[in-house]
Amino acid sequence: MGDFNLALVIVAVVVCVMVFIFNVYLLVNYQHPDDKNQAYFPKVVVVLGLSVAAISILMLPADVANRQACTHAIYNGACNYTLPMKDLWLAIYILDVILVFFVIPFAMFYYEGDQDKTTGKRIKSALIWVAVSAVVCGLVLGILYGLIGKVDFTVEHLSSTTTNFPSSWSFSSSQPCIGGTHQCSAYTASASAETTWTMQTTFPEYVVALATIVGSVLFAIFGGVGIACLPLGLIFSFIRRPKAVITRSQYIKEATELGKKARELKKAADALHQEERSGSKGRKWRKNVKAVEKELLLLEQDVQALEEIYPQGEKAETAWALTVLGYLAKLVLGILGLIVSVAWVAHIVIYLLIDPPLSPFLNDVFIKLDDIWGLLGTAAFAFFCFYLLLAVIAGAMMLGLRLVFITIHPMKWGATLMNSFLFNVGLILLCSISVIQFCATAFAYYAQATSAQEIFGHTLQSLRGIKYNIFQIAFVVLAGLTFVYYLAFGWRRRKPTGSLACVVAT
């Protein structure tokens, strides 16, 4: 029964059910009160998207476990009874692409449609936008697949003459082959024997490859920034923590200032609503809307910070104690995260950017952990993959607060609208493709002979016209720049931007 890998199938089913239940829990607790008992289709898309993203990350360690399940098989056909991982990989990533480029945009267009229109008109408008996107994507995919949808493998052409079977075997450094003076031409092959073997890749693999390219751009930017800002943000949050509770007079002064900002923000929002009703929704209007959204988010952060340093109610002392413990937890998690981030960057430099690699590094760590206990290395492998996805999310949130051209869609407990949910789910899905490809490449030694390595380590790396080294270099460079930025400015407290004045003036 062990050859049929029943235990791995049971674990996979249980994990999928747990992931689904956890995502439903997130949706229920993060959703905005205005979306309760409505917007069911976007909610289904959110749960499905989060589940696909989580399962896709977990499939890589499952692929490794699936390979190990038949390592010590008695008969050669035992591996035919393990999970069909290659088919599962292609299915999960084709579903990923459909969700990112079609289903999620449709749900967002429908959700953000004019509420004065009927349901039929909103569906029609959303379908038109998605249909146009589908036609464009289909044409681009078809043309690219027909022209350059090939893989180029570098191979070495080897050949050798035949000789009579010898009566005795004698090998040495001067005669490494059979046949006396007839040495193998395969052994003495020159560099000119190298050639290129070209074959047409499958269309599903090519779709995954192009989706990986799109995700790799975001991954290099958000992941490179996030791998540094995720731990350093926690550490500097501890450094900037409130040291003591403020007095009541200080609280009244700060609350008065926040009230003034809130009135300015309301005035700016009313002015923008008036412009919207008059039909003047140009580029300047959209820029001002983003400015108001950013100021609103910063105002909410200021209110939360004020509540921290002046807790009220009967359990004020308990609230302050929990605040102190929370910042201590951030320090501990930040230090641990910094160790993981440094290990990630060092591994990328040692194993990926230097040719030939100086050391397998983390690959050897996972293998040694597997020797201690069968699933220990697999669990550590899964943790490093998940950490990379968390870094991407952290980088997206950091840049979204500082760059004007990125729409802010913050996730807040009990106050997240469905359009923000859908935006973040799409971002996670798109980046998860690149995270898996990156992990399959970075841990190629540990994940060798797996279906993921076959797809992401060989086929995608050899696709014509696509090179991935540039994303790895960009990742490391952005990580270094973010680290320097935090050392120079991370300890400073945020100052008011004052951007509302120009919005009100317009």
Short mmCIF file of C-alpha atoms in Angstrom, two decimals:
data_model
loop_
_atom_site.label_atom_id
_atom_site.label_comp_id
_atom_site.label_asym_id
_atom_site.label_seq_id
_atom_site.Cartn_x
_atom_site.Cartn_y
_atom_site.Cartn_z
CA MET A 1 0.00 0.00 0.00
CA GLY A 2 2.99 2.29 0.57
CA ASP A 3 3.73 2.24 -3.17
CA PHE A 4 0.34 3.80 -3.85
CA ASN A 5 1.34 6.78 -1.71
CA LEU A 6 -1.97 6.77 0.17
CA ALA A 7 -0.61 8.81 3.08
CA LEU A 8 0.45 11.69 0.81
CA VAL A 9 -2.97 11.74 -0.86
CA ILE A 10 -4.70 11.96 2.54
CA VAL A 11 -2.37 14.76 3.68
CA ALA A 12 -2.99 16.68 0.44
CA VAL A 13 -6.77 16.45 0.83
CA VAL A 14 -6.65 17.49 4.50
CA VAL A 15 -4.36 20.46 3.74
CA CYS A 16 -6.62 21.66 0.90
CA VAL A 17 -9.66 21.56 3.20
CA MET A 18 -7.78 23.45 5.94
CA VAL A 19 -6.62 26.09 3.44
CA PHE A 20 -10.19 26.59 2.22
CA ILE A 21 -11.57 26.95 5.78
CA PHE A 22 -8.79 29.39 6.73
CA ASN A 23 -9.46 31.56 3.67
CA VAL A 24 -13.19 31.68 4.46
CA TYR A 25 -12.24 32.79 7.98
CA LEU A 26 -10.05 35.58 6.55
CA LEU A 27 -12.84 36.74 4.27
CA VAL A 28 -15.44 36.84 7.02
CA ASN A 29 -13.22 38.77 9.43
CA TYR A 30 -11.61 41.17 6.94
CA GLN A 31 -14.69 42.10 4.89
CA HIS A 32 -16.23 45.56 5.19
CA PRO A 33 -19.65 45.77 6.93
CA ASP A 34 -21.09 47.23 3.70
CA ASP A 35 -20.31 43.95 1.89
CA LYS A 36 -22.02 41.64 4.35
CA ASN A 37 -24.80 39.51 2.84
CA GLN A 38 -23.99 40.73 -0.67
CA ALA A 39 -21.23 40.67 -3.34
CA TYR A 40 -21.25 36.87 -3.23
CA PHE A 41 -19.52 36.34 -6.58
CA PRO A 42 -16.45 38.47 -5.65
CA LYS A 43 -16.31 36.60 -2.34
CA VAL A 44 -16.23 33.23 -4.12
CA VAL A 45 -13.45 34.54 -6.38
CA VAL A 46 -11.47 35.79 -3.35
CA VAL A 47 -11.68 32.46 -1.51
CA LEU A 48 -10.84 30.51 -4.67
CA GLY A 49 -7.91 32.80 -5.51
CA LEU A 50 -6.41 32.67 -2.03
CA SER A 51 -6.81 28.89 -1.97
CA VAL A 52 -5.09 28.48 -5.35
CA ALA A 53 -2.21 30.74 -4.24
CA ALA A 54 -1.68 28.83 -0.98
CA ILE A 55 -2.01 25.42 -2.61
CA SER A 56 0.41 26.35 -5.39
CA ILE A 57 3.05 27.30 -2.79
CA LEU A 58 2.46 24.06 -0.88
CA MET A 59 2.66 21.97 -4.06
CA LEU A 60 6.41 22.43 -4.32
CA PRO A 61 7.22 20.67 -1.01
CA ALA A 62 4.48 18.17 -1.88
CA ASP A 63 6.29 17.51 -5.17
CA VAL A 64 9.49 16.80 -3.23
CA ALA A 65 7.63 14.46 -0.87
CA ASN A 66 5.99 12.78 -3.85
CA ARG A 67 9.43 12.13 -5.37
CA GLN A 68 10.75 10.71 -2.10
CA ALA A 69 7.75 8.37 -1.82
CA CYS A 70 9.10 6.11 -4.55
CA THR A 71 12.83 6.59 -4.00
CA HIS A 72 13.22 3.22 -2.31
CA ALA A 73 10.61 1.36 -4.38
CA ILE A 74 11.21 -2.33 -5.03
CA TYR A 75 10.00 -2.35 -8.64
CA ASN A 76 10.49 0.27 -11.35
CA GLY A 77 6.81 0.97 -11.97
CA ALA A 78 6.12 2.08 -8.40
CA CYS A 79 6.43 5.77 -9.30
CA ASN A 80 3.49 5.42 -11.69
CA TYR A 81 1.22 5.18 -8.65
CA THR A 82 2.26 8.45 -7.04
CA LEU A 83 0.50 11.79 -7.56
CA PRO A 84 0.51 13.07 -11.19
CA MET A 85 2.36 16.23 -10.20
CA LYS A 86 3.12 17.54 -13.69
CA ASP A 87 -0.55 17.48 -14.66
CA LEU A 88 -1.45 19.07 -11.31
CA TRP A 89 1.18 21.81 -11.83
CA LEU A 90 -0.14 22.70 -15.26
CA ALA A 91 -3.76 22.62 -14.07
CA ILE A 92 -3.14 24.86 -11.05
CA TYR A 93 -1.20 27.42 -13.06
CA ILE A 94 -3.61 27.52 -15.99
CA LEU A 95 -6.31 28.17 -13.36
CA ASP A 96 -4.04 30.83 -11.87
CA VAL A 97 -3.73 32.59 -15.25
CA ILE A 98 -7.49 32.44 -15.87
CA LEU A 99 -8.20 33.94 -12.45
CA VAL A 100 -5.62 36.73 -12.77
CA PHE A 101 -6.36 37.88 -16.31
CA PHE A 102 -10.08 37.14 -16.68
CA VAL A 103 -12.10 36.22 -13.60
CA ILE A 104 -10.67 38.77 -11.13
CA PRO A 105 -10.84 41.69 -13.63
CA PHE A 106 -14.47 40.77 -14.39
CA ALA A 107 -15.31 40.67 -10.68
CA MET A 108 -13.61 44.05 -10.13
CA PHE A 109 -15.32 45.70 -13.12
CA TYR A 110 -18.68 44.36 -11.95
CA TYR A 111 -18.16 45.36 -8.31
CA GLU A 112 -16.94 48.86 -9.15
CA GLY A 113 -19.61 49.44 -11.79
CA ASP A 114 -22.07 52.29 -11.55
CA GLN A 115 -24.54 51.36 -8.81
CA ASP A 116 -27.29 53.26 -10.64
CA LYS A 117 -27.12 50.79 -13.55
CA THR A 118 -29.06 47.55 -13.56
CA THR A 119 -27.33 44.24 -12.84
CA GLY A 120 -27.56 43.25 -16.50
CA LYS A 121 -25.84 46.44 -17.67
CA ARG A 122 -23.07 46.05 -15.11
CA ILE A 123 -22.49 42.44 -16.22
CA LYS A 124 -22.50 43.54 -19.87
CA SER A 125 -19.98 46.33 -19.23
CA ALA A 126 -17.68 43.98 -17.29
CA LEU A 127 -17.92 41.31 -19.99
CA ILE A 128 -16.98 43.82 -22.70
CA TRP A 129 -13.83 44.84 -20.85
CA VAL A 130 -12.89 41.21 -20.16
CA ALA A 131 -13.66 40.17 -23.76
CA VAL A 132 -11.36 42.87 -25.11
CA SER A 133 -8.64 41.70 -22.71
CA ALA A 134 -9.20 38.06 -23.74
CA VAL A 135 -8.90 38.87 -27.47
CA VAL A 136 -5.69 40.85 -26.93
CA CYS A 137 -4.18 38.16 -24.68
CA GLY A 138 -5.22 35.40 -27.09
CA LEU A 139 -3.65 37.13 -30.09
CA VAL A 140 -0.43 37.85 -28.21
CA LEU A 141 -0.18 34.28 -26.89
CA GLY A 142 -0.96 32.73 -30.27
CA ILE A 143 1.53 34.86 -32.20
CA LEU A 144 4.33 34.41 -29.68
CA TYR A 145 3.72 30.66 -29.40
CA GLY A 146 3.77 30.25 -33.17
CA LEU A 147 6.93 32.33 -33.67
CA ILE A 148 9.14 31.65 -30.65
CA GLY A 149 7.30 29.00 -28.61
CA LYS A 150 10.31 26.70 -28.68
CA VAL A 151 12.93 25.51 -26.20
CA ASP A 152 16.63 25.44 -27.08
CA PHE A 153 18.65 22.86 -25.15
CA THR A 154 22.45 22.94 -25.39
CA VAL A 155 23.66 19.36 -25.95
CA GLU A 156 26.96 17.72 -26.84
CA HIS A 157 27.07 15.37 -29.80
CA LEU A 158 28.99 12.25 -28.78
CA SER A 159 29.86 9.20 -30.86
CA SER A 160 32.24 6.25 -30.72
CA THR A 161 33.39 3.45 -32.97
CA THR A 162 32.83 -0.22 -32.14
CA THR A 163 35.48 -2.75 -31.19
CA ASN A 164 35.69 -6.44 -30.35
CA PHE A 165 34.71 -7.48 -26.86
CA PRO A 166 37.97 -7.67 -24.83
CA SER A 167 39.19 -10.79 -23.06
CA SER A 168 40.42 -8.72 -20.12
CA TRP A 169 39.55 -5.35 -18.59
CA SER A 170 42.34 -2.87 -18.05
CA PHE A 171 41.64 0.80 -17.52
CA SER A 172 43.98 3.64 -16.61
CA SER A 173 44.24 7.39 -16.98
CA SER A 174 45.98 6.90 -20.31
CA GLN A 175 43.40 4.37 -21.53
CA PRO A 176 39.99 5.17 -20.03
CA CYS A 177 37.99 3.23 -22.63
CA ILE A 178 37.76 -0.23 -24.16
CA GLY A 179 39.64 -1.12 -27.28
CA GLY A 180 43.36 -0.61 -26.83
CA THR A 181 44.32 2.35 -28.96
CA HIS A 182 40.70 2.98 -29.97
CA GLN A 183 39.69 5.46 -27.30
CA CYS A 184 36.11 6.66 -27.11
CA SER A 185 35.55 9.77 -29.17
CA ALA A 186 32.89 10.57 -26.55
CA TYR A 187 35.67 10.89 -24.00
CA THR A 188 37.84 13.05 -26.22
CA ALA A 189 35.02 15.20 -27.62
CA SER A 190 35.97 18.80 -28.31
CA ALA A 191 33.98 21.93 -27.50
CA SER A 192 32.85 22.07 -31.12
CA ALA A 193 30.73 18.99 -30.44
CA GLU A 194 28.22 21.19 -28.63
CA THR A 195 25.06 21.91 -30.54
CA THR A 196 21.52 23.15 -29.92
CA TRP A 197 18.56 20.83 -29.76
CA THR A 198 15.31 22.67 -30.51
CA MET A 199 11.80 21.40 -29.83
CA GLN A 200 8.33 22.93 -29.63
CA THR A 201 7.06 23.34 -26.09
CA THR A 202 3.47 22.59 -25.13
CA PHE A 203 1.00 25.47 -25.17
CA PRO A 204 0.09 25.17 -21.44
CA GLU A 205 3.77 25.36 -20.50
CA TYR A 206 4.19 28.42 -22.71
CA VAL A 207 1.20 30.15 -21.10
CA VAL A 208 2.74 29.49 -17.68
CA ALA A 209 6.07 30.85 -18.95
CA LEU A 210 4.62 34.16 -20.16
CA ALA A 211 2.59 34.55 -16.97
CA THR A 212 5.83 33.95 -15.09
CA ILE A 213 7.49 36.78 -17.03
CA VAL A 214 4.75 39.22 -16.02
CA GLY A 215 4.90 38.02 -12.43
CA SER A 216 8.71 38.13 -12.42
CA VAL A 217 8.70 41.87 -13.07
CA LEU A 218 6.48 42.43 -10.03
CA PHE A 219 8.37 39.80 -8.06
CA ALA A 220 11.76 41.44 -8.70
CA ILE A 221 10.42 44.84 -7.60
CA PHE A 222 8.12 43.92 -4.71
CA GLY A 223 10.13 40.89 -3.58
CA GLY A 224 13.45 42.71 -3.64
CA VAL A 225 12.03 45.58 -1.60
CA GLY A 226 10.00 43.29 0.68
CA ILE A 227 12.81 40.87 1.55
CA ALA A 228 14.48 43.81 3.32
CA CYS A 229 11.51 45.89 4.52
CA LEU A 230 9.62 42.93 6.02
CA PRO A 231 12.10 42.26 8.89
CA LEU A 232 13.55 45.78 9.08
CA GLY A 233 10.06 47.29 9.21
CA LEU A 234 9.31 45.20 12.31
CA ILE A 235 12.63 46.08 13.94
CA PHE A 236 12.34 49.82 13.29
CA SER A 237 8.71 49.71 14.41
CA PHE A 238 10.07 48.58 17.78
CA ILE A 239 12.68 51.36 17.71
CA ARG A 240 9.99 53.99 16.99
CA ARG A 241 7.61 52.54 19.57
CA PRO A 242 5.94 54.82 22.13
CA LYS A 243 8.00 54.77 25.31
CA ALA A 244 5.26 55.86 27.73
CA VAL A 245 1.60 56.85 27.99
CA ILE A 246 0.95 60.54 27.25
CA THR A 247 -1.01 62.88 29.53
CA ARG A 248 -4.64 63.83 29.02
CA SER A 249 -3.71 67.37 27.90
CA GLN A 250 -1.34 65.96 25.27
CA TYR A 251 -4.06 63.60 24.13
CA ILE A 252 -6.55 66.44 23.72
CA LYS A 253 -4.01 68.45 21.72
CA GLU A 254 -3.20 65.54 19.38
CA ALA A 255 -6.88 64.61 19.01
CA THR A 256 -7.70 68.21 18.08
CA GLU A 257 -5.05 68.17 15.34
CA LEU A 258 -6.39 64.88 13.98
CA GLY A 259 -9.92 66.30 14.03
CA LYS A 260 -8.71 69.25 11.98
CA LYS A 261 -7.10 66.90 9.45
CA ALA A 262 -10.29 64.85 9.30
CA ARG A 263 -12.35 67.98 8.49
CA GLU A 264 -9.88 68.94 5.75
CA LEU A 265 -10.07 65.43 4.37
CA LYS A 266 -13.89 65.52 4.35
CA LYS A 267 -13.84 68.89 2.59
CA ALA A 268 -11.47 67.52 -0.06
CA ALA A 269 -13.60 64.39 -0.53
CA ASP A 270 -16.77 66.52 -0.92
CA ALA A 271 -15.00 68.64 -3.56
CA LEU A 272 -14.03 65.50 -5.48
CA HIS A 273 -17.60 64.16 -5.28
CA GLN A 274 -18.83 67.46 -6.68
CA GLU A 275 -16.38 67.21 -9.58
CA GLU A 276 -17.52 63.64 -10.23
CA ARG A 277 -21.16 64.69 -10.44
CA SER A 278 -20.27 67.45 -12.89
CA GLY A 279 -18.56 64.87 -15.12
CA SER A 280 -15.03 66.32 -14.94
CA LYS A 281 -13.17 63.07 -14.20
CA GLY A 282 -9.83 63.74 -15.83
CA ARG A 283 -6.27 62.78 -14.99
CA LYS A 284 -6.00 65.51 -12.37
CA TRP A 285 -9.19 64.27 -10.67
CA ARG A 286 -7.88 60.69 -10.47
CA LYS A 287 -4.58 61.95 -9.07
CA ASN A 288 -6.41 63.89 -6.37
CA VAL A 289 -8.55 60.84 -5.54
CA LYS A 290 -5.39 58.79 -4.93
CA ALA A 291 -4.00 61.60 -2.77
CA VAL A 292 -7.17 61.61 -0.64
CA GLU A 293 -7.07 57.80 -0.33
CA LYS A 294 -3.46 57.98 0.82
CA GLU A 295 -4.18 60.72 3.37
CA LEU A 296 -7.17 58.77 4.67
CA LEU A 297 -5.00 55.71 5.25
CA LEU A 298 -2.33 57.78 7.00
CA LEU A 299 -4.98 59.47 9.15
CA GLU A 300 -6.28 56.07 10.26
CA GLN A 301 -2.73 55.06 11.19
CA ASP A 302 -2.35 58.27 13.25
CA VAL A 303 -5.61 57.59 15.07
CA GLN A 304 -4.48 54.05 15.85
CA ALA A 305 -1.12 55.33 17.13
CA LEU A 306 -2.87 57.87 19.35
CA GLU A 307 -5.08 55.16 20.82
CA GLU A 308 -1.95 53.14 21.60
CA ILE A 309 -0.21 55.87 23.60
CA TYR A 310 -3.39 56.91 25.44
CA PRO A 311 -5.46 53.77 26.12
CA GLN A 312 -8.90 54.44 27.60
CA GLY A 313 -11.52 52.44 29.42
CA GLU A 314 -11.50 50.20 32.47
CA LYS A 315 -8.71 47.98 31.06
CA ALA A 316 -6.36 50.77 30.03
CA GLU A 317 -3.38 49.28 31.88
CA THR A 318 -3.97 45.88 30.30
CA ALA A 319 -4.18 47.47 26.84
CA TRP A 320 -0.87 49.26 27.38
CA ALA A 321 0.78 46.03 28.58
CA LEU A 322 -0.43 44.23 25.45
CA THR A 323 0.93 47.08 23.33
CA VAL A 324 4.36 46.71 24.93
CA LEU A 325 4.31 42.93 24.42
CA GLY A 326 3.24 43.44 20.82
CA TYR A 327 6.28 45.60 20.08
CA LEU A 328 8.55 43.05 21.77
CA ALA A 329 7.05 40.36 19.54
CA LYS A 330 7.77 42.57 16.51
CA LEU A 331 11.41 42.83 17.59
CA VAL A 332 11.78 39.06 17.96
CA LEU A 333 10.01 38.33 14.65
CA GLY A 334 12.03 41.06 12.95
CA ILE A 335 15.34 39.56 14.09
CA LEU A 336 14.29 36.07 12.98
CA GLY A 337 13.03 37.48 9.68
CA LEU A 338 16.29 39.35 9.15
CA ILE A 339 18.20 36.06 9.53
CA VAL A 340 15.95 34.41 6.94
CA SER A 341 16.25 37.39 4.57
CA VAL A 342 20.04 37.41 4.80
CA ALA A 343 20.06 33.65 4.19
CA TRP A 344 17.85 34.15 1.10
CA VAL A 345 20.03 36.89 -0.40
CA ALA A 346 23.24 34.99 0.37
CA HIS A 347 21.81 31.85 -1.22
CA ILE A 348 20.83 33.75 -4.38
CA VAL A 349 24.33 35.20 -4.73
CA ILE A 350 26.18 31.97 -3.89
CA TYR A 351 24.02 29.50 -5.81
CA LEU A 352 22.38 31.47 -8.65
CA LEU A 353 24.44 34.50 -9.60
CA ILE A 354 27.91 32.93 -9.37
CA ASP A 355 28.65 30.42 -12.13
CA PRO A 356 29.58 27.76 -11.19
CA PRO A 357 27.89 27.94 -7.77
CA LEU A 358 30.20 28.24 -4.78
CA SER A 359 28.01 25.94 -2.69
CA PRO A 360 24.50 24.38 -2.66
CA PHE A 361 24.08 26.23 0.68
CA LEU A 362 20.37 25.99 1.69
CA ASN A 363 19.93 22.91 -0.50
CA ASP A 364 22.39 21.08 1.75
CA VAL A 365 20.62 22.42 4.83
CA PHE A 366 17.28 20.96 3.70
CA ILE A 367 18.87 17.61 2.83
CA LYS A 368 20.52 17.37 6.25
CA LEU A 369 17.23 18.25 7.94
CA ASP A 370 15.58 15.44 5.96
CA ASP A 371 18.22 13.07 7.30
CA ILE A 372 17.24 14.05 10.85
CA TRP A 373 13.51 13.56 10.22
CA GLY A 374 11.81 12.83 6.92
CA LEU A 375 9.57 15.90 6.76
CA LEU A 376 11.79 18.41 8.59
CA GLY A 377 13.63 19.51 5.46
CA THR A 378 10.39 19.65 3.49
CA ALA A 379 8.81 21.85 6.19
CA ALA A 380 11.82 24.21 6.17
CA PHE A 381 11.64 24.28 2.37
CA ALA A 382 7.94 25.24 2.52
CA PHE A 383 8.69 27.95 5.10
CA PHE A 384 11.30 29.63 2.89
CA CYS A 385 8.88 29.61 -0.05
CA PHE A 386 6.08 31.14 2.05
CA TYR A 387 8.45 33.74 3.47
CA LEU A 388 9.31 34.87 -0.05
CA LEU A 389 5.60 35.35 -0.83
CA LEU A 390 5.15 37.34 2.39
CA ALA A 391 8.09 39.51 1.33
CA VAL A 392 6.36 40.24 -1.98
CA ILE A 393 3.19 41.34 -0.15
CA ALA A 394 5.20 43.51 2.27
CA GLY A 395 7.05 45.15 -0.61
CA ALA A 396 3.80 45.89 -2.46
CA MET A 397 2.29 47.53 0.63
CA MET A 398 5.42 49.62 1.24
CA LEU A 399 5.68 50.90 -2.32
CA GLY A 400 1.92 51.46 -2.50
CA LEU A 401 2.22 54.01 0.32
CA ARG A 402 5.10 55.89 -1.30
CA LEU A 403 4.53 55.85 -5.06
CA VAL A 404 1.74 57.84 -6.69
CA PHE A 405 1.16 55.52 -9.66
CA ILE A 406 0.31 52.47 -7.50
CA THR A 407 -3.29 52.23 -6.34
CA ILE A 408 -3.56 51.71 -2.59
CA HIS A 409 -5.70 48.74 -1.58
CA PRO A 410 -4.93 48.17 2.11
CA MET A 411 -6.17 45.08 3.91
CA LYS A 412 -7.78 46.06 7.23
CA TRP A 413 -9.46 43.85 9.80
CA GLY A 414 -13.21 44.27 9.47
CA ALA A 415 -12.93 47.12 6.92
CA THR A 416 -11.73 45.67 3.60
CA LEU A 417 -13.91 46.24 0.54
CA MET A 418 -14.18 43.55 -2.09
CA ASN A 419 -12.31 45.55 -4.74
CA SER A 420 -9.31 45.77 -2.37
CA PHE A 421 -9.64 42.05 -1.68
CA LEU A 422 -9.70 41.25 -5.39
CA PHE A 423 -6.74 43.51 -6.17
CA ASN A 424 -4.55 41.93 -3.49
CA VAL A 425 -5.62 38.39 -4.42
CA GLY A 426 -4.70 39.08 -8.05
CA LEU A 427 -1.32 40.41 -6.96
CA ILE A 428 -0.69 37.37 -4.76
CA LEU A 429 -1.70 34.95 -7.54
CA LEU A 430 0.44 36.67 -10.16
CA CYS A 431 3.49 36.75 -7.91
CA SER A 432 2.96 33.20 -6.65
CA ILE A 433 3.78 31.87 -10.13
CA SER A 434 7.14 33.63 -10.04
CA VAL A 435 7.77 32.64 -6.42
CA ILE A 436 7.42 28.96 -7.32
CA GLN A 437 9.60 29.33 -10.42
CA PHE A 438 12.20 31.20 -8.39
CA CYS A 439 12.18 28.60 -5.60
CA ALA A 440 12.41 25.73 -8.11
CA THR A 441 15.50 27.40 -9.58
CA ALA A 442 17.07 28.46 -6.28
CA PHE A 443 16.60 25.00 -4.75
CA ALA A 444 17.20 22.99 -7.92
CA TYR A 445 19.60 20.64 -6.13
CA TYR A 446 17.07 19.79 -3.41
CA ALA A 447 14.08 19.68 -5.79
CA GLN A 448 15.84 17.69 -8.52
CA ALA A 449 13.93 14.96 -10.36
CA THR A 450 10.59 16.58 -9.47
CA SER A 451 7.86 17.65 -11.88
CA ALA A 452 8.33 21.26 -10.79
CA GLN A 453 12.01 21.06 -11.70
CA GLU A 454 11.11 19.61 -15.10
CA ILE A 455 8.71 22.49 -15.84
CA PHE A 456 10.32 25.45 -14.09
CA GLY A 457 13.95 24.34 -13.99
CA HIS A 458 14.47 23.01 -17.52
CA THR A 459 11.69 23.98 -19.90
CA LEU A 460 11.18 27.57 -18.78
CA GLN A 461 14.90 28.26 -18.40
CA SER A 462 15.46 27.13 -21.99
CA LEU A 463 12.59 28.97 -23.65
CA ARG A 464 13.68 30.98 -26.66
CA GLY A 465 13.84 34.73 -26.07
CA ILE A 466 13.40 34.53 -22.28
CA LYS A 467 16.20 35.05 -19.77
CA TYR A 468 15.61 35.02 -16.01
CA ASN A 469 18.99 36.17 -14.67
CA ILE A 470 18.01 39.81 -14.96
CA PHE A 471 15.20 39.31 -12.41
CA GLN A 472 17.56 37.67 -9.93
CA ILE A 473 20.03 40.53 -10.25
CA ALA A 474 17.26 43.14 -9.88
CA PHE A 475 15.98 41.31 -6.79
CA VAL A 476 19.38 41.46 -5.04
CA VAL A 477 20.04 45.09 -6.07
CA LEU A 478 16.65 46.30 -4.79
CA ALA A 479 17.13 44.35 -1.56
CA GLY A 480 20.46 46.12 -1.01
CA LEU A 481 19.02 49.56 -1.81
CA THR A 482 16.08 48.98 0.56
CA PHE A 483 18.45 47.90 3.32
CA VAL A 484 20.47 51.12 2.87
CA TYR A 485 17.24 53.16 2.83
CA TYR A 486 16.09 51.71 6.14
CA LEU A 487 19.48 52.29 7.76
CA ALA A 488 19.37 55.94 6.62
CA PHE A 489 15.69 56.81 7.13
CA GLY A 490 13.96 53.86 8.83
CA TRP A 491 14.39 55.24 12.34
CA ARG A 492 12.62 58.52 11.50
CA ARG A 493 8.99 59.12 12.33
CA ARG A 494 6.64 59.94 9.48
CA LYS A 495 5.91 63.62 8.94
CA PRO A 496 2.64 65.04 7.58
CA THR A 497 2.64 65.25 3.79
CA GLY A 498 0.37 68.27 3.50
CA SER A 499 -0.95 67.08 0.14
CA LEU A 500 -4.57 67.85 1.03
CA ALA A 501 -4.08 71.58 0.60
CA CYS A 502 -3.71 71.32 -3.16
CA VAL A 503 -6.69 68.98 -3.41
CA VAL A 504 -8.95 71.40 -1.54
CA ALA A 505 -7.64 74.31 -3.57
CA THR A 506 -8.68 72.67 -6.81
#
